[in-house]
Each structure stands twice: as C-alpha cells, then as structure tokens.
PDB file of C-alpha atoms and ligand atoms in Angstrom:
ATOM      1  CA  MET K   1      56.850  81.063  87.203  1.00  0.00           C
ATOM      2  CA  GLN K   2      60.531  82.032  87.739  1.00  0.00           C
ATOM      3  CA  GLU K   3      62.604  80.302  90.334  1.00  0.00           C
ATOM      4  CA  SER K   4      63.300  82.525  93.337  1.00  0.00           C
ATOM      5  CA  LEU K   5      66.916  83.832  93.760  1.00  0.00           C
ATOM      6  CA  SER K   6      68.357  84.318  97.243  1.00  0.00           C
ATOM      7  CA  LEU K   7      71.786  85.694  98.043  1.00  0.00           C
ATOM      8  CA  LEU K   8      73.663  85.995 101.339  1.00  0.00           C
ATOM      9  CA  ASN K   9      75.573  89.193 100.947  1.00  0.00           C
ATOM     10  CA  THR K  10      75.643  92.207  98.626  1.00  0.00           C
ATOM     11  CA  THR K  11      77.646  95.415  99.098  1.00  0.00           C
ATOM     12  CA  LEU K  12      76.843  98.707  97.421  1.00  0.00           C
ATOM     13  CA  VAL K  13      79.777 101.089  97.231  1.00  0.00           C
ATOM     14  CA  VAL K  14      78.295 104.557  97.405  1.00  0.00           C
ATOM     15  CA  THR K  15      81.581 106.424  97.372  1.00  0.00           C
ATOM     16  CA  LEU K  16      85.316 105.824  96.916  1.00  0.00           C
ATOM     17  CA  ARG K  17      86.108 108.960  98.951  1.00  0.00           C
ATOM     18  CA  CYS K  18      87.376 108.511 102.422  1.00  0.00           C
ATOM     19  CA  ASN K  19      88.690 110.720 105.210  1.00  0.00           C
ATOM     20  CA  LEU K  20      91.159 108.005 106.264  1.00  0.00           C
ATOM     21  CA  HIS K  21      94.051 106.904 103.991  1.00  0.00           C
ATOM     22  CA  CYS K  22      94.495 103.189 104.827  1.00  0.00           C
ATOM     23  CA  ARG K  23      97.400 101.606 103.076  1.00  0.00           C
ATOM     24  CA  LEU K  24      95.665  98.233 102.746  1.00  0.00           C
ATOM     25  CA  CYS K  25      92.124  99.496 102.049  1.00  0.00           C
ATOM     26  CA  ALA K  26      90.049  96.586 100.569  1.00  0.00           C
ATOM     27  CA  VAL K  27      88.829  98.767  97.786  1.00  0.00           C
ATOM     28  CA  SER K  28      92.113 100.712  97.287  1.00  0.00           C
ATOM     29  CA  ALA K  29      90.239 103.959  97.969  1.00  0.00           C
ATOM     30  CA  PRO K  30      93.359 106.074  98.632  1.00  0.00           C
ATOM     31  CA  TYR K  31      94.912 105.015  95.337  1.00  0.00           C
ATOM     32  CA  TYR K  32      92.119 106.381  93.092  1.00  0.00           C
ATOM     33  CA  GLU K  33      93.164 109.741  91.640  1.00  0.00           C
ATOM     34  CA  GLU K  34      89.602 111.010  91.392  1.00  0.00           C
ATOM     35  CA  PRO K  35      87.540 108.878  93.733  1.00  0.00           C
ATOM     36  CA  PRO K  36      83.825 109.433  92.929  1.00  0.00           C
ATOM     37  CA  HIS K  37      80.782 109.807  95.076  1.00  0.00           C
ATOM     38  CA  TYR K  38      78.394 107.761  92.985  1.00  0.00           C
ATOM     39  CA  SER K  39      75.354 109.814  92.152  1.00  0.00           C
ATOM     40  CA  PHE K  40      71.938 109.161  93.733  1.00  0.00           C
ATOM     41  CA  GLU K  41      70.503 108.273  90.285  1.00  0.00           C
ATOM     42  CA  ASN K  42      73.362 105.856  89.532  1.00  0.00           C
ATOM     43  CA  LEU K  43      72.907 104.103  92.942  1.00  0.00           C
ATOM     44  CA  THR K  44      69.150 103.872  92.958  1.00  0.00           C
ATOM     45  CA  GLY K  45      69.033 102.835  89.290  1.00  0.00           C
ATOM     46  CA  GLY K  46      71.438  99.966  89.938  1.00  0.00           C
ATOM     47  CA  VAL K  47      69.564  98.932  93.065  1.00  0.00           C
ATOM     48  CA  ALA K  48      66.232  98.900  91.226  1.00  0.00           C
ATOM     49  CA  GLU K  49      67.696  96.593  88.513  1.00  0.00           C
ATOM     50  CA  TYR K  50      69.286  94.365  91.200  1.00  0.00           C
ATOM     51  CA  PHE K  51      65.926  93.860  93.024  1.00  0.00           C
ATOM     52  CA  LYS K  52      64.229  92.894  89.749  1.00  0.00           C
ATOM     53  CA  ALA K  53      66.460  89.816  89.790  1.00  0.00           C
ATOM     54  CA  VAL K  54      67.098  89.163  93.483  1.00  0.00           C
ATOM     55  CA  ASP K  55      64.132  87.978  95.577  1.00  0.00           C
ATOM     56  CA  ARG K  56      65.882  87.716  98.942  1.00  0.00           C
ATOM     57  CA  ILE K  57      69.167  89.173 100.279  1.00  0.00           C
ATOM     58  CA  GLU K  58      70.172  88.316 103.834  1.00  0.00           C
ATOM     59  CA  LYS K  59      72.486  91.225 104.306  1.00  0.00           C
ATOM     60  CA  PHE K  60      72.737  94.266 102.039  1.00  0.00           C
ATOM     61  CA  THR K  61      75.668  96.505 103.020  1.00  0.00           C
ATOM     62  CA  ILE K  62      76.247 100.181 102.277  1.00  0.00           C
ATOM     63  CA  ASN K  63      79.931 100.817 102.173  1.00  0.00           C
ATOM     64  CA  GLY K  64      82.664 103.028 100.696  1.00  0.00           C
ATOM     65  CA  GLY K  65      85.203 104.651 101.072  1.00  0.00           C
ATOM     66  CA  GLU K  66      83.422 106.176 104.035  1.00  0.00           C
ATOM     67  CA  PRO K  67      79.681 106.164 103.334  1.00  0.00           C
ATOM     68  CA  LEU K  68      78.948 108.913 105.852  1.00  0.00           C
ATOM     69  CA  LEU K  69      80.876 111.293 103.544  1.00  0.00           C
ATOM     70  CA  HIS K  70      78.190 110.902 100.842  1.00  0.00           C
ATOM     71  CA  PRO K  71      76.044 114.069 101.017  1.00  0.00           C
ATOM     72  CA  GLN K  72      72.908 112.146  99.974  1.00  0.00           C
ATOM     73  CA  LEU K  73      73.306 109.137 102.303  1.00  0.00           C
ATOM     74  CA  PRO K  74      69.922 109.855 104.057  1.00  0.00           C
ATOM     75  CA  GLU K  75      68.057 109.816 100.723  1.00  0.00           C
ATOM     76  CA  ILE K  76      69.994 106.726  99.610  1.00  0.00           C
ATOM     77  CA  MET K  77      68.925 104.902 102.753  1.00  0.00           C
ATOM     78  CA  GLU K  78      65.305 105.985 102.428  1.00  0.00           C
ATOM     79  CA  SER K  79      65.290 104.720  98.770  1.00  0.00           C
ATOM     80  CA  PHE K  80      65.524 101.165 100.173  1.00  0.00           C
ATOM     81  CA  GLU K  81      62.072 101.323 101.736  1.00  0.00           C
ATOM     82  CA  PRO K  82      60.279  99.535  98.806  1.00  0.00           C
ATOM     83  CA  TYR K  83      62.766  96.577  99.051  1.00  0.00           C
ATOM     84  CA  MET K  84      62.817  95.971 102.771  1.00  0.00           C
ATOM     85  CA  ASN K  85      60.488  92.958 102.477  1.00  0.00           C
ATOM     86  CA  LYS K  86      63.373  91.258 100.481  1.00  0.00           C
ATOM     87  CA  ILE K  87      66.150  92.302 102.900  1.00  0.00           C
ATOM     88  CA  GLY K  88      67.146  90.501 106.111  1.00  0.00           C
ATOM     89  CA  MET K  89      69.484  93.262 107.283  1.00  0.00           C
ATOM     90  CA  LEU K  90      70.354  96.686 105.798  1.00  0.00           C
ATOM     91  CA  GLU K  91      73.793  97.603 107.105  1.00  0.00           C
ATOM     92  CA  ILE K  92      76.121 100.621 106.791  1.00  0.00           C
ATOM     93  CA  ILE K  93      79.797 100.081 107.618  1.00  0.00           C
ATOM     94  CA  THR K  94      81.447 103.240 108.983  1.00  0.00           C
ATOM     95  CA  ASN K  95      85.000 103.869 110.222  1.00  0.00           C
ATOM     96  CA  GLY K  96      83.816 105.516 113.464  1.00  0.00           C
ATOM     97  CA  SER K  97      85.342 108.871 112.636  1.00  0.00           C
ATOM     98  CA  ILE K  98      82.205 110.877 111.578  1.00  0.00           C
ATOM     99  CA  ALA K  99      79.199 111.635 113.780  1.00  0.00           C
ATOM    100  CA  PRO K 100      75.896 111.076 111.931  1.00  0.00           C
ATOM    101  CA  THR K 101      73.795 114.176 111.168  1.00  0.00           C
ATOM    102  CA  GLU K 102      70.298 114.516 112.586  1.00  0.00           C
ATOM    103  CA  ARG K 103      68.987 114.122 109.034  1.00  0.00           C
ATOM    104  CA  LEU K 104      70.733 110.776 108.717  1.00  0.00           C
ATOM    105  CA  LEU K 105      69.654 109.544 112.186  1.00  0.00           C
ATOM    106  CA  LYS K 106      66.008 110.255 111.290  1.00  0.00           C
ATOM    107  CA  ALA K 107      66.407 108.551 107.943  1.00  0.00           C
ATOM    108  CA  LEU K 108      67.700 105.401 109.618  1.00  0.00           C
ATOM    109  CA  GLN K 109      64.609 105.080 111.780  1.00  0.00           C
ATOM    110  CA  PHE K 110      62.261 103.806 109.058  1.00  0.00           C
ATOM    111  CA  SER K 111      63.095 100.093 109.577  1.00  0.00           C
ATOM    112  CA  THR K 112      64.248  97.942 112.479  1.00  0.00           C
ATOM    113  CA  LYS K 113      66.219  95.915 109.881  1.00  0.00           C
ATOM    114  CA  ILE K 114      68.824  98.757 109.661  1.00  0.00           C
ATOM    115  CA  ASP K 115      71.856  97.907 111.669  1.00  0.00           C
ATOM    116  CA  ILE K 116      75.087  99.964 111.604  1.00  0.00           C
ATOM    117  CA  LEU K 117      78.491  98.333 111.901  1.00  0.00           C
ATOM    118  CA  ILE K 118      80.993 100.688 113.542  1.00  0.00           C
ATOM    119  CA  ASP K 119      84.581  99.667 112.764  1.00  0.00           C
ATOM    120  CA  ASP K 120      86.793 100.960 115.521  1.00  0.00           C
ATOM    121  CA  TYR K 121      90.409 101.559 114.552  1.00  0.00           C
ATOM    122  CA  GLY K 122      91.312 103.109 117.944  1.00  0.00           C
ATOM    123  CA  LYS K 123      90.921 106.565 119.422  1.00  0.00           C
ATOM    124  CA  GLU K 124      93.304 108.304 117.034  1.00  0.00           C
ATOM    125  CA  LEU K 125      91.442 107.332 113.835  1.00  0.00           C
ATOM    126  CA  SER K 126      87.869 106.384 115.019  1.00  0.00           C
ATOM    127  CA  LYS K 127      87.511 109.542 117.018  1.00  0.00           C
ATOM    128  CA  ASN K 128      83.752 109.604 117.246  1.00  0.00           C
ATOM    129  CA  VAL K 129      82.826 106.065 118.152  1.00  0.00           C
ATOM    130  CA  GLN K 130      81.298 107.013 121.535  1.00  0.00           C
ATOM    131  CA  LYS K 131      79.478 109.978 119.986  1.00  0.00           C
ATOM    132  CA  ILE K 132      78.008 107.733 117.222  1.00  0.00           C
ATOM    133  CA  ILE K 133      76.935 105.063 119.818  1.00  0.00           C
ATOM    134  CA  ASP K 134      75.277 107.765 122.009  1.00  0.00           C
ATOM    135  CA  ALA K 135      73.345 109.131 119.034  1.00  0.00           C
ATOM    136  CA  PHE K 136      72.139 105.704 117.921  1.00  0.00           C
ATOM    137  CA  LYS K 137      70.956 104.992 121.455  1.00  0.00           C
ATOM    138  CA  VAL K 138      68.921 108.237 121.526  1.00  0.00           C
ATOM    139  CA  TYR K 139      67.372 107.480 118.162  1.00  0.00           C
ATOM    140  CA  GLY K 140      66.857 103.767 118.786  1.00  0.00           C
ATOM    141  CA  ILE K 141      69.108 102.663 115.905  1.00  0.00           C
ATOM    142  CA  LYS K 142      70.680  99.192 116.039  1.00  0.00           C
ATOM    143  CA  TYR K 143      74.447  99.106 115.890  1.00  0.00           C
ATOM    144  CA  ARG K 144      77.430  96.718 116.330  1.00  0.00           C
ATOM    145  CA  HIS K 145      80.871  97.857 117.487  1.00  0.00           C
ATOM    146  CA  ARG K 146      83.771  95.923 115.874  1.00  0.00           C
ATOM    147  CA  LYS K 147      87.246  96.210 117.447  1.00  0.00           C
ATOM    148  CA  TYR K 148      89.834  96.574 114.753  1.00  0.00           C
ATOM    149  CA  TYR K 149      92.933  97.424 116.803  1.00  0.00           C
ATOM    150  CA  GLY K 150      95.258  95.782 119.223  1.00  0.00           C
ATOM    151  CA  ASP K 151      96.263  92.117 119.544  1.00  0.00           C
ATOM    152  CA  ASP K 152      92.744  90.900 119.325  1.00  0.00           C
ATOM    153  CA  ALA K 153      91.745  92.898 116.277  1.00  0.00           C
ATOM    154  CA  HIS K 154      88.975  91.406 114.233  1.00  0.00           C
ATOM    155  CA  CYS K 155      90.028  88.681 111.755  1.00  0.00           C
ATOM    156  CA  GLY K 156      93.641  88.944 113.124  1.00  0.00           C
ATOM    157  CA  GLY K 157      94.174  92.079 111.051  1.00  0.00           C
ATOM    158  CA  TRP K 158      94.115  93.014 107.396  1.00  0.00           C
ATOM    159  CA  VAL K 159      95.624  91.279 104.348  1.00  0.00           C
ATOM    160  CA  ASP K 160      97.940  92.923 101.825  1.00  0.00           C
ATOM    161  CA  LEU K 161      96.343  92.666  98.327  1.00  0.00           C
ATOM    162  CA  LEU K 162      98.234  95.658  96.853  1.00  0.00           C
ATOM    163  CA  ASP K 163     100.623  93.704  94.690  1.00  0.00           C
ATOM    164  CA  LEU K 164      98.887  93.351  91.337  1.00  0.00           C
ATOM    165  CA  SER K 165     101.768  91.890  89.315  1.00  0.00           C
ATOM    166  CA  LYS K 166     100.960  88.841  87.251  1.00  0.00           C
ATOM    167  CA  LYS K 167     101.684  85.862  89.451  1.00  0.00           C
ATOM    168  CA  GLN K 168     103.668  83.044  87.996  1.00  0.00           C
ATOM    169  CA  ARG K 169     101.197  80.307  88.681  1.00  0.00           C
ATOM    170  CA  SER K 170      99.464  77.572  86.734  1.00  0.00           C
ATOM    171  CA  SER K 171      95.723  77.671  86.222  1.00  0.00           C
ATOM    172  CA  SER K 172      95.205  74.979  88.831  1.00  0.00           C
ATOM    173  CA  GLU K 173      97.320  76.921  91.349  1.00  0.00           C
ATOM    174  CA  THR K 174      95.152  80.056  90.726  1.00  0.00           C
ATOM    175  CA  GLU K 175      92.050  77.854  91.179  1.00  0.00           C
ATOM    176  CA  GLN K 176      93.376  76.845  94.574  1.00  0.00           C
ATOM    177  CA  ILE K 177      93.986  80.489  95.594  1.00  0.00           C
ATOM    178  CA  TYR K 178      90.384  81.315  94.530  1.00  0.00           C
ATOM    179  CA  LYS K 179      89.021  78.247  96.254  1.00  0.00           C
ATOM    180  CA  HIS K 180      90.569  79.371  99.543  1.00  0.00           C
ATOM    181  CA  CYS K 181      89.905  83.161  99.161  1.00  0.00           C
ATOM    182  CA  ALA K 182      87.474  84.662 101.651  1.00  0.00           C
ATOM    183  CA  TYR K 183      85.775  86.885  99.124  1.00  0.00           C
ATOM    184  CA  PRO K 184      84.023  84.168  97.139  1.00  0.00           C
ATOM    185  CA  GLY K 185      84.125  81.961 100.262  1.00  0.00           C
ATOM    186  CA  PRO K 186      82.814  83.051 103.610  1.00  0.00           C
ATOM    187  CA  PHE K 187      82.275  86.663 102.575  1.00  0.00           C
ATOM    188  CA  HIS K 188      79.999  85.637  99.584  1.00  0.00           C
ATOM    189  CA  CYS K 189      81.149  88.889  98.060  1.00  0.00           C
ATOM    190  CA  PHE K 190      78.999  90.534  95.472  1.00  0.00           C
ATOM    191  CA  VAL K 191      80.107  94.138  95.399  1.00  0.00           C
ATOM    192  CA  LEU K 192      78.436  96.807  93.327  1.00  0.00           C
ATOM    193  CA  PHE K 193      80.478  99.659  91.969  1.00  0.00           C
ATOM    194  CA  ASP K 194      78.896 101.918  89.348  1.00  0.00           C
ATOM    195  CA  ARG K 195      75.981  99.510  88.674  1.00  0.00           C
ATOM    196  CA  LYS K 196      78.218  96.468  88.187  1.00  0.00           C
ATOM    197  CA  ALA K 197      78.713  93.673  90.656  1.00  0.00           C
ATOM    198  CA  TYR K 198      82.168  92.168  90.989  1.00  0.00           C
ATOM    199  CA  ILE K 199      83.637  89.332  93.131  1.00  0.00           C
ATOM    200  CA  CYS K 200      85.806  91.821  95.118  1.00  0.00           C
ATOM    201  CA  GLY K 201      87.429  95.317  95.167  1.00  0.00           C
ATOM    202  CA  VAL K 202      90.698  93.831  93.762  1.00  0.00           C
ATOM    203  CA  TYR K 203      88.849  92.997  90.561  1.00  0.00           C
ATOM    204  CA  LYS K 204      87.494  96.575  90.258  1.00  0.00           C
ATOM    205  CA  ARG K 205      91.002  97.983  90.903  1.00  0.00           C
ATOM    206  CA  CYS K 206      92.581  95.739  88.192  1.00  0.00           C
ATOM    207  CA  GLU K 207      89.881  96.845  85.696  1.00  0.00           C
ATOM    208  CA  THR K 208      90.313 100.514  86.598  1.00  0.00           C
ATOM    209  CA  LEU K 209      94.090 100.318  86.158  1.00  0.00           C
ATOM    210  CA  GLY K 210      93.757  98.583  82.797  1.00  0.00           C
ATOM    211  CA  ILE K 211      95.589  95.527  84.117  1.00  0.00           C
ATOM    212  CA  ILE K 212      92.696  93.503  82.818  1.00  0.00           C
ATOM    213  CA  PRO K 213      90.363  94.516  79.984  1.00  0.00           C
ATOM    214  CA  ASP K 214      86.646  94.878  80.200  1.00  0.00           C
ATOM    215  CA  ILE K 215      85.338  91.294  80.477  1.00  0.00           C
ATOM    216  CA  PRO K 216      81.538  91.352  80.595  1.00  0.00           C
ATOM    217  CA  ASP K 217      81.401  87.645  81.633  1.00  0.00           C
ATOM    218  CA  ASP K 218      83.326  88.574  84.850  1.00  0.00           C
ATOM    219  CA  TYR K 219      80.719  90.875  86.352  1.00  0.00           C
ATOM    220  CA  ILE K 220      76.933  91.304  86.547  1.00  0.00           C
ATOM    221  CA  SER K 221      75.740  94.502  84.915  1.00  0.00           C
ATOM    222  CA  PHE K 222      72.813  96.310  86.461  1.00  0.00           C
ATOM    223  CA  VAL K 223      72.921  98.968  83.773  1.00  0.00           C
ATOM    224  CA  ASP K 224      71.099  97.265  80.959  1.00  0.00           C
ATOM    225  CA  ASP K 225      67.414  96.802  81.665  1.00  0.00           C
ATOM    226  CA  SER K 226      66.843  95.090  78.292  1.00  0.00           C
ATOM    227  CA  ILE K 227      68.238  91.749  79.573  1.00  0.00           C
ATOM    228  CA  PRO K 228      65.311  89.465  80.668  1.00  0.00           C
ATOM    229  CA  VAL K 229      65.102  88.897  84.409  1.00  0.00           C
ATOM    230  CA  SER K 230      65.365  85.180  83.936  1.00  0.00           C
ATOM    231  CA  VAL K 231      68.712  85.632  82.118  1.00  0.00           C
ATOM    232  CA  LYS K 232      69.984  87.991  84.869  1.00  0.00           C
ATOM    233  CA  LYS K 233      69.004  85.411  87.577  1.00  0.00           C
ATOM    234  CA  GLU K 234      70.969  82.725  85.681  1.00  0.00           C
ATOM    235  CA  GLN K 235      74.003  85.000  85.336  1.00  0.00           C
ATOM    236  CA  ILE K 236      73.995  85.671  89.037  1.00  0.00           C
ATOM    237  CA  ARG K 237      73.543  81.953  89.904  1.00  0.00           C
ATOM    238  CA  ASN K 238      76.575  81.134  87.682  1.00  0.00           C
ATOM    239  CA  PHE K 239      78.620  83.869  89.300  1.00  0.00           C
ATOM    240  CA  TYR K 240      79.791  81.635  92.136  1.00  0.00           C
ATOM    241  CA  ASN K 241      80.366  78.579  89.934  1.00  0.00           C
ATOM    242  CA  ARG K 242      83.541  80.030  88.485  1.00  0.00           C
ATOM    243  CA  LYS K 243      87.004  78.463  89.013  1.00  0.00           C
ATOM    244  CA  TYR K 244      88.374  82.005  89.263  1.00  0.00           C
ATOM    245  CA  PHE K 245      88.121  85.410  87.717  1.00  0.00           C
ATOM    246  CA  ALA K 246      90.686  87.265  85.473  1.00  0.00           C
ATOM    247  CA  ALA K 247      91.942  89.390  88.435  1.00  0.00           C
ATOM    248  CA  CYS K 248      92.787  86.342  90.507  1.00  0.00           C
ATOM    249  CA  GLU K 249      95.810  85.798  88.296  1.00  0.00           C
ATOM    250  CA  TYR K 250      97.232  89.032  89.678  1.00  0.00           C
ATOM    251  CA  CYS K 251      96.271  88.502  93.287  1.00  0.00           C
ATOM    252  CA  SER K 252      97.514  86.500  96.243  1.00  0.00           C
ATOM    253  CA  GLY K 253      94.021  86.045  97.709  1.00  0.00           C
ATOM    254  CA  PHE K 254      92.538  86.646 101.214  1.00  0.00           C
ATOM    255  CA  CYS K 255      93.250  83.188 102.658  1.00  0.00           C
ATOM    256  CA  ASP K 256      93.419  81.764 106.158  1.00  0.00           C
ATOM    257  CA  ASP K 257      97.206  81.650 105.951  1.00  0.00           C
ATOM    258  CA  SER K 258      97.677  85.057 104.357  1.00  0.00           C
ATOM    259  CA  PRO K 259      99.966  87.195 106.532  1.00  0.00           C
ATOM    260  CA  ARG K 260      98.057  89.684 108.649  1.00  0.00           C
ATOM    261  CA  PHE K 261      98.866  93.422 109.075  1.00  0.00           C
ATOM    262  CA  ALA K 262      97.780  96.094 111.504  1.00  0.00           C
ATOM    263  CA  PRO K 263      94.350  97.350 110.316  1.00  0.00           C
ATOM    264  CA  ALA K 264      94.022 100.933 109.043  1.00  0.00           C
ATOM    265  CA  GLU K 265      97.720 101.738 108.877  1.00  0.00           C
ATOM    266  CA  GLN K 266      97.731 105.225 107.430  1.00  0.00           C
ATOM    267  CA  LEU K 267      99.735 106.257 104.398  1.00  0.00           C
ATOM    268  CA  GLU K 268     102.409 108.744 105.465  1.00  0.00           C
ATOM    269  CA  LYS K 269     101.489 111.131 102.734  1.00  0.00           C
ATOM    270  CA  PRO K 270      97.834 110.911 101.626  1.00  0.00           C
ATOM    271  CA  TYR K 271      97.556 110.481  97.896  1.00  0.00           C
ATOM    272  CA  ARG K 272      94.986 113.221  97.664  1.00  0.00           C
ATOM    273  CA  GLU K 273      92.568 115.428  99.555  1.00  0.00           C
ATOM    274  CA  THR K 274      88.978 114.247  99.544  1.00  0.00           C
ATOM    275  CA  ASP K 275      86.991 116.743 101.501  1.00  0.00           C
TER     276      ASP K 275
HETATM  277  S1  SF4 U   1      91.920  85.865  94.760  1.00  0.00           S
HETATM  278 FE1  SF4 U   1      90.365  86.616  93.271  1.00  0.00          FE
HETATM  279  S2  SF4 U   1      88.469  86.704  94.444  1.00  0.00           S
HETATM  280 FE2  SF4 U   1      90.154  86.624  95.913  1.00  0.00          FE
HETATM  281  S3  SF4 U   1      90.678  88.739  96.467  1.00  0.00           S
HETATM  282 FE3  SF4 U   1      92.042  88.121  94.783  1.00  0.00          FE
HETATM  283  S4  SF4 U   1      90.980  88.779  92.879  1.00  0.00           S
HETATM  284 FE4  SF4 U   1      89.467  88.750  94.569  1.00  0.00          FE
END
C-alpha cells in the first residue's frame, strides 16, 4: 500500500488576465503580452492528475489574475466536488472589484468547505467589496475580508520581485535567500500554471521569458499520466527538500526583511487591455 501524501497549500492559477494592473503582482500578470484564461479541460485535467497523487490538501486556492474574470469559474468550482473529501478548505482569492454572478453564487453552495478571501485594496480599486459580502451573506457562503491598504495593510505591504537580473551571489548565499523566502517557507507554495506546479510565480515568469530553460526537475508535471503515482508522490515529497531552484539565482526573495511597498499600486499605463 502506498504511503499517504498530505500537503498544506496548493494554488491553481485559472487565468493570468486581470482587471487591475498591479505593478508588483505576485504572478506578473500585467507583464504577460497575451495572458491566458486556462481552458476548463486544461484545469480539470491537471486537477485530476494532482489528486491521483495527493491524498490530503489543507487549503486549495483558486487564484489568478482575477479568477472571477474566468467565464467558466462556476463549472471549475463544481468540478472539485469529487475531491472535497481530500480538501480542508477550497478558497478563491478575489480582488474585491467584481460582484459574483448568480450562477457563481449557486455554484459555491455545494460545500461548506468553500471559503472566499476578499482582498480589499481600498474603495478606488476594490469597488465591490460590500456588494460581494452582501451577496455571500444572502447565499450563505463563507468569506474572509483582508485589508490590503493603509498603514496596517496585511503583511506590511508587498515585496518587489520584478528585478530578474542574475544576482552576483555564491550558491550558499542563494541558499540563504531561499531558506528565508516565504514561498517555500510559511506559504508552502505549490502553484499550478498550465498543469505544472512551481515553487512560485517568479519561477513561471523566468521560464516564460526564457531567462531559464525548461528544467523538468524544477517543477511537477501533471500533464503526463504515464508516470506511476508512487513516482509522482516521491517527486512531490522531494520538491521541498531543494536547496533552491534555478529562478532563485535571479530573485531577491520574499523575506522578512525585504522592503515593503504599497499593495496594488497601479501601472500608469496598463500594458494591455484584458476585457
Ligand atoms: S527566492 Fe526562489 S522561491 Fe523565493 S520568490 Fe524568488 S524564485 Fe521564488
């Protein structure tokens, strides 16, 4: 019998499109020239492979971009029904700017483990926070409201991870950055883009820009169903035993002492239109 595999956090990026244009976006959404909505088949196929290997996940997060822009978000949420016995909490993180449709509200009612995190960047950007809260109350959907503006903004603000120049550091110095980075640390990050799980959005951005080549040992693929489940479990177990990943050589890390910046500062000129 195979040993059970439990994880703390997994994030599924359903879209890289966003209606905000945050300069320091954690997944660099405004900097993608053609940010995709990942297709329903892509997302559900990756999730099915993931749950063949993972027996328990404490928190599974649906994120973007802005997930509420994905036209099939209700169907995506409903597709989790067969896995709810393995999930502690199924969360969506939204930027508080888009009121949910009735179709989505009804889709969120199938499990009491669904819990929506509303990031509030202030009235100018997160225009619909109250409307969203009111709707969730009517439909009995759990939510949390996270304040991301002002002097007491969550986490003290955001960190600038935009500079992807190769850092002049020794291997042991990069190991130290990785050791203190919040993504492998308290965030226990395991983020799925296009059926591949990475340590963070910075890695995905470095790969997309060709700063680092395709390095199969640096991510977990949920594309290939020919790999035995026992091997996939072992790959995932080893994921957090790394000293660092290739992208860390280009990154300053999200550390306790990293300078903090105002969350959701908007680019003056959006790089693109997404709607
Ligand atoms: S130091 Fe590594 S794990 Fe941390 S944000 Fe940078 S690339 Fe990601």
